[in-house]
Short mmCIF file of C-alpha atoms in Angstrom, two decimals:
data_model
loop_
_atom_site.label_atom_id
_atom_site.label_comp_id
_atom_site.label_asym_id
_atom_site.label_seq_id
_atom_site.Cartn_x
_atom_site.Cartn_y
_atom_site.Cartn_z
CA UNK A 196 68.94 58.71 180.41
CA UNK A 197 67.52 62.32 181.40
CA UNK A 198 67.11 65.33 180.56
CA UNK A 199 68.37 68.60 181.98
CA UNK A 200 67.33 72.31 180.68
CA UNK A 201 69.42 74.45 178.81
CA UNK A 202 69.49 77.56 179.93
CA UNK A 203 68.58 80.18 177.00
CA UNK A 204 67.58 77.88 174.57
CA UNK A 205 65.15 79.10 171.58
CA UNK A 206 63.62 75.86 170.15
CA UNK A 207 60.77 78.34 168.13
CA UNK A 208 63.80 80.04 166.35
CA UNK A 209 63.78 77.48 163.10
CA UNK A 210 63.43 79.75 161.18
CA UNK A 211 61.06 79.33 157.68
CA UNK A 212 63.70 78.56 155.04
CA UNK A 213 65.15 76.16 157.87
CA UNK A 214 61.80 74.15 158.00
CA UNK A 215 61.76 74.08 154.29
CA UNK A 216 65.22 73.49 154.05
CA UNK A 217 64.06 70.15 156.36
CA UNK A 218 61.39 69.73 154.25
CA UNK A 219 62.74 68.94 151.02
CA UNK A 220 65.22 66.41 153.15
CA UNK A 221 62.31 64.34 154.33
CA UNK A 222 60.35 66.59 156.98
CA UNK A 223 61.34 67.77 160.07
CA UNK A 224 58.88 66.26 162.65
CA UNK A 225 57.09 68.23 165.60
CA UNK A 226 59.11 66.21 167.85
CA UNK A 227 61.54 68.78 167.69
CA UNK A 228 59.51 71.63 169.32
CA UNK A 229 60.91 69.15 172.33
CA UNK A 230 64.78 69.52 172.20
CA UNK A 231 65.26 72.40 174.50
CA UNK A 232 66.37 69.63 177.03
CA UNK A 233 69.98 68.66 176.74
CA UNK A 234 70.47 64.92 177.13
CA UNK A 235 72.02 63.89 180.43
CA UNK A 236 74.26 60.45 179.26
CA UNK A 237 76.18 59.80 182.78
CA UNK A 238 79.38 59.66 183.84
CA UNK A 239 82.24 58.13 182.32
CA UNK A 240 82.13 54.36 182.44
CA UNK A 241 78.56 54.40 183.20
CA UNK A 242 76.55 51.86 181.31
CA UNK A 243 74.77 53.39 178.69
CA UNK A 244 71.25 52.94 176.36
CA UNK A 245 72.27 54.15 173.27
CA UNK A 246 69.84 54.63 170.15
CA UNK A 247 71.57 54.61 166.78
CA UNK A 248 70.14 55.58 163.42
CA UNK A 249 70.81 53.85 160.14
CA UNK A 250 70.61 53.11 156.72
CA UNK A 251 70.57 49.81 155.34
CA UNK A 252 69.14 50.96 152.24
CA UNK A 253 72.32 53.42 151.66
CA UNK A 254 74.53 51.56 150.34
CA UNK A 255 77.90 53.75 151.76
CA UNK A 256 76.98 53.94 155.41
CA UNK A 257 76.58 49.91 155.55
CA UNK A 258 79.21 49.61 158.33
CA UNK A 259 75.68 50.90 160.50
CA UNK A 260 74.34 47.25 159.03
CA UNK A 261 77.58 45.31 159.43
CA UNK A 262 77.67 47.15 163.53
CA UNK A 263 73.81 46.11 164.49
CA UNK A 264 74.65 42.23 163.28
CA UNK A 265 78.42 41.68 164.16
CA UNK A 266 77.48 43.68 167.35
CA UNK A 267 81.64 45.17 168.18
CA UNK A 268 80.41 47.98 170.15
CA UNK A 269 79.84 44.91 172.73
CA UNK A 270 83.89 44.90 173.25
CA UNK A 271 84.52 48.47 174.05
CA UNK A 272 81.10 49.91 175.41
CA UNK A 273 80.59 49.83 179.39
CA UNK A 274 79.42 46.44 180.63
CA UNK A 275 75.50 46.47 180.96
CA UNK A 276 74.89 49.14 178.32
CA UNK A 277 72.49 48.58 175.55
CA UNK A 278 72.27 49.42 171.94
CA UNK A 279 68.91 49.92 169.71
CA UNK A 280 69.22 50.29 165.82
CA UNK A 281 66.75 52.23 164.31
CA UNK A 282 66.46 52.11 160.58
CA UNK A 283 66.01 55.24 158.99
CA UNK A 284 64.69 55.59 155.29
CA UNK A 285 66.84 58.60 154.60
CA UNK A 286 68.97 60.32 156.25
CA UNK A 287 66.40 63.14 157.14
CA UNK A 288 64.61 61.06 159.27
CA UNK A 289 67.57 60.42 161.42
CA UNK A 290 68.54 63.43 161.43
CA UNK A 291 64.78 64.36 162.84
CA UNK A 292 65.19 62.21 165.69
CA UNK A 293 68.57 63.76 166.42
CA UNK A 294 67.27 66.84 166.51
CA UNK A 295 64.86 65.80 169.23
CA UNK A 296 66.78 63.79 170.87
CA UNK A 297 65.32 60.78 170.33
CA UNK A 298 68.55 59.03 168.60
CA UNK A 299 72.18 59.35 169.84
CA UNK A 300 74.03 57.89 166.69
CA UNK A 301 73.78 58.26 163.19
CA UNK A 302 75.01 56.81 160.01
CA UNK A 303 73.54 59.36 157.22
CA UNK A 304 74.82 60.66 154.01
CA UNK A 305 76.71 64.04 153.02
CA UNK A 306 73.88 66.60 152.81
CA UNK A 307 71.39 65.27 155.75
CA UNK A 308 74.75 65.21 157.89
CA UNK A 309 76.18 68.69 156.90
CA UNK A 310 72.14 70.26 157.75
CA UNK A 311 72.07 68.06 161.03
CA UNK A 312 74.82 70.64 162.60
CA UNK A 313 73.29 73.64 161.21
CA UNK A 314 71.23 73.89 164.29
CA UNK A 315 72.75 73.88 167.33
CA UNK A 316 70.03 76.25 168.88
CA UNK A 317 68.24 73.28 168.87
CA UNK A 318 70.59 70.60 169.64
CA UNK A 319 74.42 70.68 168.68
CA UNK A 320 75.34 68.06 166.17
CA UNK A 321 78.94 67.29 165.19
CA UNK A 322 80.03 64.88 162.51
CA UNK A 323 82.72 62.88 164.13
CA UNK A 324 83.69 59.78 161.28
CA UNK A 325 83.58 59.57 157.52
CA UNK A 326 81.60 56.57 156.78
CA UNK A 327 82.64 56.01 153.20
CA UNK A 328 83.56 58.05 149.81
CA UNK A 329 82.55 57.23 146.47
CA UNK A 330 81.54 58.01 142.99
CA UNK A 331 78.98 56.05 142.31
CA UNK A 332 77.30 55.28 145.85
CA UNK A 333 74.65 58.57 145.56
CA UNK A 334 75.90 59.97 142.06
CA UNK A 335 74.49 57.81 139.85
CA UNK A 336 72.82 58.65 136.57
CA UNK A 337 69.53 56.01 135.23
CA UNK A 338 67.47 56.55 131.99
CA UNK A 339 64.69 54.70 130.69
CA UNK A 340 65.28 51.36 129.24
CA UNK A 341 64.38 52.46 125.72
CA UNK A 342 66.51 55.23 125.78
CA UNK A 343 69.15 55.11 122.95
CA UNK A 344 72.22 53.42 123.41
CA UNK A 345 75.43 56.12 124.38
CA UNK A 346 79.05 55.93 123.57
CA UNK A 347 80.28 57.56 126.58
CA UNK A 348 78.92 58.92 129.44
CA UNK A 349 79.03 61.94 128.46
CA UNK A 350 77.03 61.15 125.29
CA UNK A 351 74.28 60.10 127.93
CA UNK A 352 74.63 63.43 129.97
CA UNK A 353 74.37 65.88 126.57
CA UNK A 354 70.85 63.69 126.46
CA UNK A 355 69.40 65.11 129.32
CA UNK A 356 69.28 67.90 127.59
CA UNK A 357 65.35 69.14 127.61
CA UNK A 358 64.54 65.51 129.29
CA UNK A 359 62.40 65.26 132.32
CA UNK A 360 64.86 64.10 135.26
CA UNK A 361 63.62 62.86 138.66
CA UNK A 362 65.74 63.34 142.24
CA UNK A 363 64.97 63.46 145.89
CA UNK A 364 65.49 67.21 145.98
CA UNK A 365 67.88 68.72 148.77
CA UNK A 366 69.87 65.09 148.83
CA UNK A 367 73.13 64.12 147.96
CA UNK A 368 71.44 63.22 144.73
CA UNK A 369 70.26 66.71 143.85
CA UNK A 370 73.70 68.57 144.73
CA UNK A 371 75.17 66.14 142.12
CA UNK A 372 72.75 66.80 138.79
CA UNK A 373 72.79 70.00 139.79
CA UNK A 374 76.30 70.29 140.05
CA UNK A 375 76.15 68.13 136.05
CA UNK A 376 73.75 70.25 134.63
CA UNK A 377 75.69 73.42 135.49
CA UNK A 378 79.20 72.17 134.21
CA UNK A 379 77.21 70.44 130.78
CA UNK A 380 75.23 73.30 130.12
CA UNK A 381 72.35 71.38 130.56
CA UNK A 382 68.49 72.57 131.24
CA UNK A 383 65.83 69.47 131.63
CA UNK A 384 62.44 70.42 130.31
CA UNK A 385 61.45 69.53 133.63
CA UNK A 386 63.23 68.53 137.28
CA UNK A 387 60.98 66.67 139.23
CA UNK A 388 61.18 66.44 143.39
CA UNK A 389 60.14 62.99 143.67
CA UNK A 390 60.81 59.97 146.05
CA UNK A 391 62.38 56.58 145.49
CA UNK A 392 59.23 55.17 145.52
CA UNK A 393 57.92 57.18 142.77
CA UNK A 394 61.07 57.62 140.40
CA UNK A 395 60.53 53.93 140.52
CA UNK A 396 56.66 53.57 139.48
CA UNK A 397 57.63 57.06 136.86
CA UNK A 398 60.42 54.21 135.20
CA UNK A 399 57.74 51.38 135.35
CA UNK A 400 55.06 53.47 133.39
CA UNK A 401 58.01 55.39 130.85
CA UNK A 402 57.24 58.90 132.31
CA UNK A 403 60.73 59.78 133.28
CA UNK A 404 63.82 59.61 130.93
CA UNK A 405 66.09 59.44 134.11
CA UNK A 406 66.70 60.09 137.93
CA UNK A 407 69.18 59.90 139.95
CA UNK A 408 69.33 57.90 142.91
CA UNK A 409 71.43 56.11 145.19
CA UNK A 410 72.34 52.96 145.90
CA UNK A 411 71.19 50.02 146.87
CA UNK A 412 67.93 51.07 144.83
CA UNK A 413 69.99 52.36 141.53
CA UNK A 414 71.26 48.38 141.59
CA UNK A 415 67.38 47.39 142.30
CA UNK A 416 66.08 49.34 139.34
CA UNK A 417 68.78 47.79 136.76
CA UNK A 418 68.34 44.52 137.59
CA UNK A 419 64.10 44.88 137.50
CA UNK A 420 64.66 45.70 134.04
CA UNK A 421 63.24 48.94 135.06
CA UNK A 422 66.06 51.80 134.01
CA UNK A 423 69.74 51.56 132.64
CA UNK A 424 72.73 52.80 134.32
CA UNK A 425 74.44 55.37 131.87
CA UNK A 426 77.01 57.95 134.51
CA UNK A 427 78.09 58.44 137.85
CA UNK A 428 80.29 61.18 139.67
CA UNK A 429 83.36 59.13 138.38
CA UNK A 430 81.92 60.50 134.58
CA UNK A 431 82.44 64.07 135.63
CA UNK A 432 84.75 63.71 139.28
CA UNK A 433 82.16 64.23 141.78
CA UNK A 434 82.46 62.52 144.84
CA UNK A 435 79.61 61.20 147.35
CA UNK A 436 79.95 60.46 151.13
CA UNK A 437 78.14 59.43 153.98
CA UNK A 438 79.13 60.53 157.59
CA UNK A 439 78.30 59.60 161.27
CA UNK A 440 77.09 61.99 163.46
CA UNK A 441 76.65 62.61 167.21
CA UNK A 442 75.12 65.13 169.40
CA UNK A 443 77.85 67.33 171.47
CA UNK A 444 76.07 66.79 174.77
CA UNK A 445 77.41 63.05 174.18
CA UNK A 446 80.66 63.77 173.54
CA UNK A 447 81.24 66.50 176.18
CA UNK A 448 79.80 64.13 178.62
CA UNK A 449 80.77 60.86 177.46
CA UNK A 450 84.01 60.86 175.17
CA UNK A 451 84.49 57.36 177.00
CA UNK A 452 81.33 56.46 174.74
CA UNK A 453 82.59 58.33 171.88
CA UNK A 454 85.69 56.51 171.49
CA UNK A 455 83.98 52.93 172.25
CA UNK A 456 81.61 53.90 169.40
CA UNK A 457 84.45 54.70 166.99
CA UNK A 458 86.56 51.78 167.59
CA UNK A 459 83.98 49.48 166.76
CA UNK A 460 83.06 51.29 163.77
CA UNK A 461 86.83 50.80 163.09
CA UNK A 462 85.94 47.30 163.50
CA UNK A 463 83.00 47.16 161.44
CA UNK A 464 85.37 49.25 158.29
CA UNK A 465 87.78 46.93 158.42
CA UNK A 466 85.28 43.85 158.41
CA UNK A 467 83.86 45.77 155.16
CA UNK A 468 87.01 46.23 153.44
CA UNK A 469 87.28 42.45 153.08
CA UNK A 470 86.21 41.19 150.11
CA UNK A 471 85.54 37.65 151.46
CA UNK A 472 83.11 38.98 153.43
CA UNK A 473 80.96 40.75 150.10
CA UNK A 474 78.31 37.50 150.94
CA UNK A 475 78.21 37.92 154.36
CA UNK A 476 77.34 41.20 154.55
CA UNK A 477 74.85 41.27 151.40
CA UNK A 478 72.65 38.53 153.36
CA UNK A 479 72.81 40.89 156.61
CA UNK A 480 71.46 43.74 154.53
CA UNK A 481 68.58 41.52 152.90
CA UNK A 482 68.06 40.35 156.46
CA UNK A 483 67.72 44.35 157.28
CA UNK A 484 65.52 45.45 154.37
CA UNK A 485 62.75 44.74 152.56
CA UNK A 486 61.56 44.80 148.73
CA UNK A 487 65.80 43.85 147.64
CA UNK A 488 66.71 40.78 146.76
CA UNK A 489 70.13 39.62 147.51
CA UNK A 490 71.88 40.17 143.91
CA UNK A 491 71.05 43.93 144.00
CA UNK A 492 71.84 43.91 146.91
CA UNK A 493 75.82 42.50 146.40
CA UNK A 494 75.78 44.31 143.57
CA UNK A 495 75.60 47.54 144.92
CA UNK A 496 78.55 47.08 147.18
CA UNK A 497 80.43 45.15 145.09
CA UNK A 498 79.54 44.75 141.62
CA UNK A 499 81.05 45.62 138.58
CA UNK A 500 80.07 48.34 135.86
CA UNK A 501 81.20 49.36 132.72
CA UNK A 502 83.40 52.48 132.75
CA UNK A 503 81.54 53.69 129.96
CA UNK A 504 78.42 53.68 132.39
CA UNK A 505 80.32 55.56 135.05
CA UNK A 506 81.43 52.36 136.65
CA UNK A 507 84.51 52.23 139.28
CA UNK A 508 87.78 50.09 140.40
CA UNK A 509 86.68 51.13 143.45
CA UNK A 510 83.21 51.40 144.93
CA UNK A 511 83.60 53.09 148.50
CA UNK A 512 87.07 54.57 149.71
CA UNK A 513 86.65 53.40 153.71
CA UNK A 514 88.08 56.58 154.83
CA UNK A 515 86.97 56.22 158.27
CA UNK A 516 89.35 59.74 159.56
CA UNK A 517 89.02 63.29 158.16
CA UNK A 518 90.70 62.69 154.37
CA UNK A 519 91.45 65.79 152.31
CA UNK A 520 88.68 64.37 149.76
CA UNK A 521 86.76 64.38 152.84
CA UNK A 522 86.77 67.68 154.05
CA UNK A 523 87.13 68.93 150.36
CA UNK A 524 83.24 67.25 149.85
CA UNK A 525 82.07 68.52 152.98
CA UNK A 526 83.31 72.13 151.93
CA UNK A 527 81.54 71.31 148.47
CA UNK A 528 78.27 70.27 149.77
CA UNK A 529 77.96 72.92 152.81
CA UNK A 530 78.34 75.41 150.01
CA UNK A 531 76.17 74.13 148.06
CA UNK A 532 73.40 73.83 150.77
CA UNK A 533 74.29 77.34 151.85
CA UNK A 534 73.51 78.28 147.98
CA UNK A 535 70.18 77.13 148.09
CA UNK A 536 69.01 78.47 150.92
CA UNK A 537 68.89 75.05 153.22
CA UNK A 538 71.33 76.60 156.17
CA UNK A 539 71.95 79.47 157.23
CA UNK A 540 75.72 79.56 156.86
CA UNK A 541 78.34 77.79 155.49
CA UNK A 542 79.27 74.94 157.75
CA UNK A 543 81.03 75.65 161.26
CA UNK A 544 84.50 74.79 161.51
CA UNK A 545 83.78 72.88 165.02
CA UNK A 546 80.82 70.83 163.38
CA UNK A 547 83.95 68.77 162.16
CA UNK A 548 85.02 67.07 165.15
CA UNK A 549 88.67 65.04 163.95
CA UNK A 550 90.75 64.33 166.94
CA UNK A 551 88.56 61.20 167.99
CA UNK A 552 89.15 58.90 164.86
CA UNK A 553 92.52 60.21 164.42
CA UNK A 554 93.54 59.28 168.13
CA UNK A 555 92.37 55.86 167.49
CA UNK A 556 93.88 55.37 163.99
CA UNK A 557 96.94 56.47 165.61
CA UNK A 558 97.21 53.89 168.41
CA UNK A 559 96.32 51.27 166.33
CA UNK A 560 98.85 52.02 163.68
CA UNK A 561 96.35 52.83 160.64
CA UNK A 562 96.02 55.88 158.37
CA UNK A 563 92.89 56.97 156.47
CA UNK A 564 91.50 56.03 154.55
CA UNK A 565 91.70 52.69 156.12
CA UNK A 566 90.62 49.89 153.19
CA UNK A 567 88.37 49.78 150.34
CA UNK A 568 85.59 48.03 148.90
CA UNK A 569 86.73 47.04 145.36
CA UNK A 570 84.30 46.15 142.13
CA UNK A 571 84.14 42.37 141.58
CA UNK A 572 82.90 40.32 138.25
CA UNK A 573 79.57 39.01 138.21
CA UNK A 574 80.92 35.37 138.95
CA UNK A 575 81.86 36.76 142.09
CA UNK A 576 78.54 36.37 143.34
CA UNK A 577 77.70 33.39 145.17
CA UNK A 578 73.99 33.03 145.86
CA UNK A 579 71.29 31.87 143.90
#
């Protein structure tokens, strides 16, 4: 691939609150002082080196982990292209590489993908698919093992009450106890800004009462022994999403790409919707991360909670197209994010890019969403 200039470009005009707004998502790396270039991606039916950004340890946007194994892009890409998978701890650090257009895919959640198009002075970013929807994927509540035992959910929420509570501020996770504390009335004596990594060791030593986090790590933590599982977004009807994202210079240039891309995520939707696939596809993510082991791994796909907890029927709603729940979270998170400060404006009606996925659901007789992945019992699981 090369590079050609854009004409005009101001790659210095991030401005402060945008850098903070990046930040607080994971840091938005120097690289980007480089994206005045626009990608050049060929002509149409070109072969094509593509570099897509992942998360295996996000639990909704595992059709990126089912793609890089099962490998379907190989049926409708150009013959001779290539495809390199780059895993990205959070959805931040995609977005980074997007932004300096160093990866050409990528499979983040709601609130890294909504601030990825909030910056098309520095590259254009459109979200293009709807990688999942859930309640319980991002929104999920943990307290300390020793906390007392609730009666309902919302029992456990009304305890947060003048509790110190631990997210990854500015991600999906922070929107949704945020969005809990304002409808309970709640105020924590403190809210910490703290990473998976450390809302873990904070649960290991008893100096948090809870966090939320996302899964697979909120299945990790429960079955350590380390925290308890008490609400989700299905406690108070907040959803969670994750989206796929590509730059526009790639789909001006090559919607040929665009729609090879698509069909094989199709593919790899379909493939998850399946439940006889649940072991399958937990051994490609243990075979994609490190530090899970294969239970918590199941589990967070398709395991089983108690509805008291917050559990679900359903675990991720494969929407795949543009759903009204869809668009209705995007509206809710861009709002949010526009609230505290983290973009500039409320989301651009073209950042939503549609027509692609519903082309393709179309021809191949589907609607969105297009399959689910359902709870199972624990005897479901098949390993050791």
């Amino acid at each position: 691939m090369h590079y050609r200039q854009r004409a005009g470009t101001r790659v210095k005009s991030l401005t402060f609150g945008a850098l903070i707004s990046f930040f607080a998502l994971g840091g938005l790396s120097t690289d980007v002082a480089q994206a005045a270039a626009v990608k050049d991606y060929g002509k149409q039916g070109e072969p094509i080196e593509l570099v897509v950004g992942y998360q295996p340890y996000y639990t909704e946007s595992w059709s990126g982990v089912i793609m890089r194994d099962k490998k379907f892009y190989e049926k409708y890409l150009p013959k001779g292209s290539s495809v390199s998978f780059q895993v990205g701890l959070q959805g931040a650090i995609i977005v980074n590489g997007m932004l300096a257009g160093k990866v050409d895919i990528g499979y983040v959640g709601d609130m890294p993908g909504i601030v990825s198009t909030s910056h098309p002075d520095v590259r254009d970013i459109r979200i293009v698919s709807v990688l999942g929807l859930g309640y319980d994927q991002c929104n999920v509540f943990l307290v300390r093992t020793d906390a007392p035992t609730f009666g309902s959910a919302d029992d456990a929420l009304k305890w947060l009450d003048g509790k110190t509570v631990a997210v990854p501020k500015g991600s999906c996770t922070d929107r949704f106890a945020q969005a809990v504390f304002k409808a309970k009335n709640l105020k924590p004596s403190e809210y910490l800004n703290q990473s998976i990594e450390v809302i873990t060791s904070g649960f290991r030593a008893k100096k948090l009462d809870a966090a939320v986090i996302w899964e697979p790590t909120a299945s990790r933590l429960v079955q350590e022994g380390l925290a308890r599982r008490v609400a989700s977004g299905a406690s108070v009807n907040e959803r969670d999403g994750g989206f796929m994202v590509m730059p526009q210079a790639l789909i001006e240039q090559r919607p040929d790409v665009v729609k090879a891309w698509l069909q094989a995520e199709l593919d790899a939707s379909l493939f998850f919707a399946d439940p006889k696939n649940a072991m399958e596809i937990a051994k490609m993510a243990v075979g994609q991360t490190t530090g899970f082991q294969e239970k918590s791994l199941w589990a967070s796909a398709f395991g089983s909670t108690p509805k008291v907890a917050g559990g679900t029927d359903v675990r991720i709603d494969l929407a795949y197209g543009f759903t009204p729940e869809a668009l209705d979270l995007i509206k809710k998170a861009s709002a949010f994010l526009f609230e505290i400060k983290s973009i500039p404006s409320e989301i651009r009606p073209e950042a939503v890019q549609p027509q692609f996925t519903a082309d393709i659901l179309k021809a191949r007789g589907l609607t969105a969403p297009i399959g689910q992945v359902k709870a199972q019992p624990d005897s479901a699981y098949a390993g050791n």
